[in-house]
Amino acid sequence: MKYLYRIYQTLVAIPFGVALTILTAFVTVIGCLLGGGHIFGYYPGKCWAWLMLKLFLIPAKVEGRHHLEKGQSYVFVANHQGAFDIFLIYGHLNRNFRWMMKESLRRIPFVGTACKASRQIFIDKRGPKRIQASYRQARRILQGGMSLVVFPEGSRTFTGDVSDFHRGAFMLADELQLPVVPITINGSFDVMPRTRDWHWVNWHPLRLTFHTPLYPIGQGPDNARTTMNDSYRAVRSSLEPKYCKNSDAKQTEIPEQ
């Protein structure tokens, strides 16, 4: 079956996936240039991600969607197991949002151009002023009633387990007094982990779990610290045992300010 799946990828999934990516980028850029950023900044990408999972025959199961309130703006924080996390979240979150992503993704052909046109948030770490500009953009998006998706680990895992979270998203949620929704991703590490970029896709089902939103219990470093640690525990609580490499994993806390 493995070799049949690779033949299918070569003849069907990869060619059609590339064509779909180019078409999606074109539609996104043109639509955003014509002033339809709210629609074209989300729906073409959502359809692209959903279809990419279908093209690669990867099934996805979603749990806990009932926790989310219609019309509520959230900061979603998810573990980052592999490249297919993007397809899973984009295709199945079912809520207009913007990504907070690494600056290096801007250089991906077609995808980077579409992300720029749709005003996704690139985190430029080449200096404090650039970082602050990125967070100002995120702040405007959240204040406008849209949601934000962040991978607080900062990069994909090497083991499948959850690494320590960075504090930026939680400080932003604290400042704006918005609820944080922890998300657990399972299976993406088996499909295409960080160590196998640009290799064959491995067939494996995906699971996306929404946890109960964490509403602010105050404002300031204590609230941000509590939300970050509670988010980490929630994400890891639904992680499949085979990915839990370190049973004593502890979240690094936000220092006192």
PDB file of N, CA and C in Angstrom, residues 79-88 151 153 155-157 160 185 187-195 197:
ATOM      1  N   ASN A  79      -0.414  23.039  19.377  1.00  0.00           N
ATOM      2  CA  ASN A  79       0.896  22.399  19.230  1.00  0.00           C
ATOM      3  C   ASN A  79       1.213  22.268  17.753  1.00  0.00           C
ATOM      4  N   HIS A  80       2.492  22.142  17.436  1.00  0.00           N
ATOM      5  CA  HIS A  80       2.925  22.174  16.023  1.00  0.00           C
ATOM      6  C   HIS A  80       3.692  20.887  15.718  1.00  0.00           C
ATOM      7  N   GLN A  81       2.946  19.866  15.233  1.00  0.00           N
ATOM      8  CA  GLN A  81       3.557  18.563  14.996  1.00  0.00           C
ATOM      9  C   GLN A  81       4.202  18.429  13.634  1.00  0.00           C
ATOM     10  N   GLY A  82       3.663  19.091  12.619  1.00  0.00           N
ATOM     11  CA  GLY A  82       4.203  18.899  11.281  1.00  0.00           C
ATOM     12  C   GLY A  82       3.577  19.840  10.274  1.00  0.00           C
ATOM     13  N   ALA A  83       3.990  19.685   9.015  1.00  0.00           N
ATOM     14  CA  ALA A  83       3.547  20.584   7.956  1.00  0.00           C
ATOM     15  C   ALA A  83       2.041  20.521   7.730  1.00  0.00           C
ATOM     16  N   PHE A  84       1.413  19.381   7.960  1.00  0.00           N
ATOM     17  CA  PHE A  84      -0.015  19.233   7.691  1.00  0.00           C
ATOM     18  C   PHE A  84      -0.891  19.864   8.764  1.00  0.00           C
ATOM     19  N   ASP A  85      -0.278  20.419   9.823  1.00  0.00           N
ATOM     20  CA  ASP A  85      -1.050  21.198  10.801  1.00  0.00           C
ATOM     21  C   ASP A  85      -1.774  22.341  10.116  1.00  0.00           C
ATOM     22  N   ILE A  86      -1.103  22.944   9.122  1.00  0.00           N
ATOM     23  CA  ILE A  86      -1.681  24.091   8.418  1.00  0.00           C
ATOM     24  C   ILE A  86      -2.985  23.696   7.723  1.00  0.00           C
ATOM     25  N   PHE A  87      -2.953  22.582   6.993  1.00  0.00           N
ATOM     26  CA  PHE A  87      -4.155  22.116   6.292  1.00  0.00           C
ATOM     27  C   PHE A  87      -5.259  21.762   7.277  1.00  0.00           C
ATOM     28  N   LEU A  88      -4.887  21.122   8.376  1.00  0.00           N
ATOM     29  CA  LEU A  88      -5.878  20.680   9.357  1.00  0.00           C
ATOM     30  C   LEU A  88      -6.603  21.867   9.989  1.00  0.00           C
ATOM     31  N   PHE A 151       1.086  29.215  16.821  1.00  0.00           N
ATOM     32  CA  PHE A 151       1.806  28.041  17.318  1.00  0.00           C
ATOM     33  C   PHE A 151       2.792  28.548  18.368  1.00  0.00           C
ATOM     34  N   GLU A 153       4.801  27.263  20.383  1.00  0.00           N
ATOM     35  CA  GLU A 153       6.122  26.635  20.491  1.00  0.00           C
ATOM     36  C   GLU A 153       7.151  27.356  19.618  1.00  0.00           C
ATOM     37  N   SER A 155       8.060  26.729  16.585  1.00  0.00           N
ATOM     38  CA  SER A 155       8.501  25.901  15.459  1.00  0.00           C
ATOM     39  C   SER A 155       7.969  24.494  15.666  1.00  0.00           C
ATOM     40  N   ARG A 156       8.098  23.670  14.634  1.00  0.00           N
ATOM     41  CA  ARG A 156       7.600  22.297  14.726  1.00  0.00           C
ATOM     42  C   ARG A 156       8.457  21.442  15.653  1.00  0.00           C
ATOM     43  N   THR A 157       7.808  20.507  16.301  1.00  0.00           N
ATOM     44  CA  THR A 157       8.498  19.619  17.224  1.00  0.00           C
ATOM     45  C   THR A 157       9.411  18.642  16.475  1.00  0.00           C
ATOM     46  N   GLY A 160       7.363  14.991  18.376  1.00  0.00           N
ATOM     47  CA  GLY A 160       5.931  14.759  18.444  1.00  0.00           C
ATOM     48  C   GLY A 160       5.314  15.286  19.713  1.00  0.00           C
ATOM     49  N   ILE A 185      -3.291  18.935  18.346  1.00  0.00           N
ATOM     50  CA  ILE A 185      -3.184  18.259  17.051  1.00  0.00           C
ATOM     51  C   ILE A 185      -2.512  16.910  17.251  1.00  0.00           C
ATOM     52  N   GLY A 187      -1.367  13.322  15.021  1.00  0.00           N
ATOM     53  CA  GLY A 187      -1.231  12.617  13.749  1.00  0.00           C
ATOM     54  C   GLY A 187      -0.348  13.290  12.729  1.00  0.00           C
ATOM     55  N   SER A 188      -0.236  14.596  12.790  1.00  0.00           N
ATOM     56  CA  SER A 188       0.545  15.319  11.787  1.00  0.00           C
ATOM     57  C   SER A 188       2.018  14.943  11.834  1.00  0.00           C
ATOM     58  N   PHE A 189       2.502  14.571  13.003  1.00  0.00           N
ATOM     59  CA  PHE A 189       3.901  14.156  13.129  1.00  0.00           C
ATOM     60  C   PHE A 189       4.169  12.900  12.313  1.00  0.00           C
ATOM     61  N   ASP A 190       3.159  12.051  12.157  1.00  0.00           N
ATOM     62  CA  ASP A 190       3.325  10.832  11.366  1.00  0.00           C
ATOM     63  C   ASP A 190       3.160  11.091   9.873  1.00  0.00           C
ATOM     64  N   VAL A 191       2.432  12.139   9.513  1.00  0.00           N
ATOM     65  CA  VAL A 191       2.210  12.432   8.095  1.00  0.00           C
ATOM     66  C   VAL A 191       3.450  13.061   7.466  1.00  0.00           C
ATOM     67  N   MET A 192       3.942  14.145   8.070  1.00  0.00           N
ATOM     68  CA  MET A 192       5.150  14.792   7.568  1.00  0.00           C
ATOM     69  C   MET A 192       5.788  15.616   8.686  1.00  0.00           C
ATOM     70  N   PRO A 193       6.682  15.006   9.457  1.00  0.00           N
ATOM     71  CA  PRO A 193       7.328  15.739  10.540  1.00  0.00           C
ATOM     72  C   PRO A 193       8.407  16.683  10.012  1.00  0.00           C
ATOM     73  N   ARG A 194       8.944  17.449  10.908  1.00  0.00           N
ATOM     74  CA  ARG A 194       9.963  18.448  10.564  1.00  0.00           C
ATOM     75  C   ARG A 194      11.181  17.824   9.893  1.00  0.00           C
ATOM     76  N   THR A 195      11.507  16.610  10.291  1.00  0.00           N
ATOM     77  CA  THR A 195      12.708  15.950   9.777  1.00  0.00           C
ATOM     78  C   THR A 195      12.514  15.344   8.391  1.00  0.00           C
ATOM     79  N   ASP A 197      10.722  17.064   5.688  1.00  0.00           N
ATOM     80  CA  ASP A 197      10.236  18.049   4.727  1.00  0.00           C
ATOM     81  C   ASP A 197      10.641  17.657   3.307  1.00  0.00           C
TER      82      ASP A 197
END
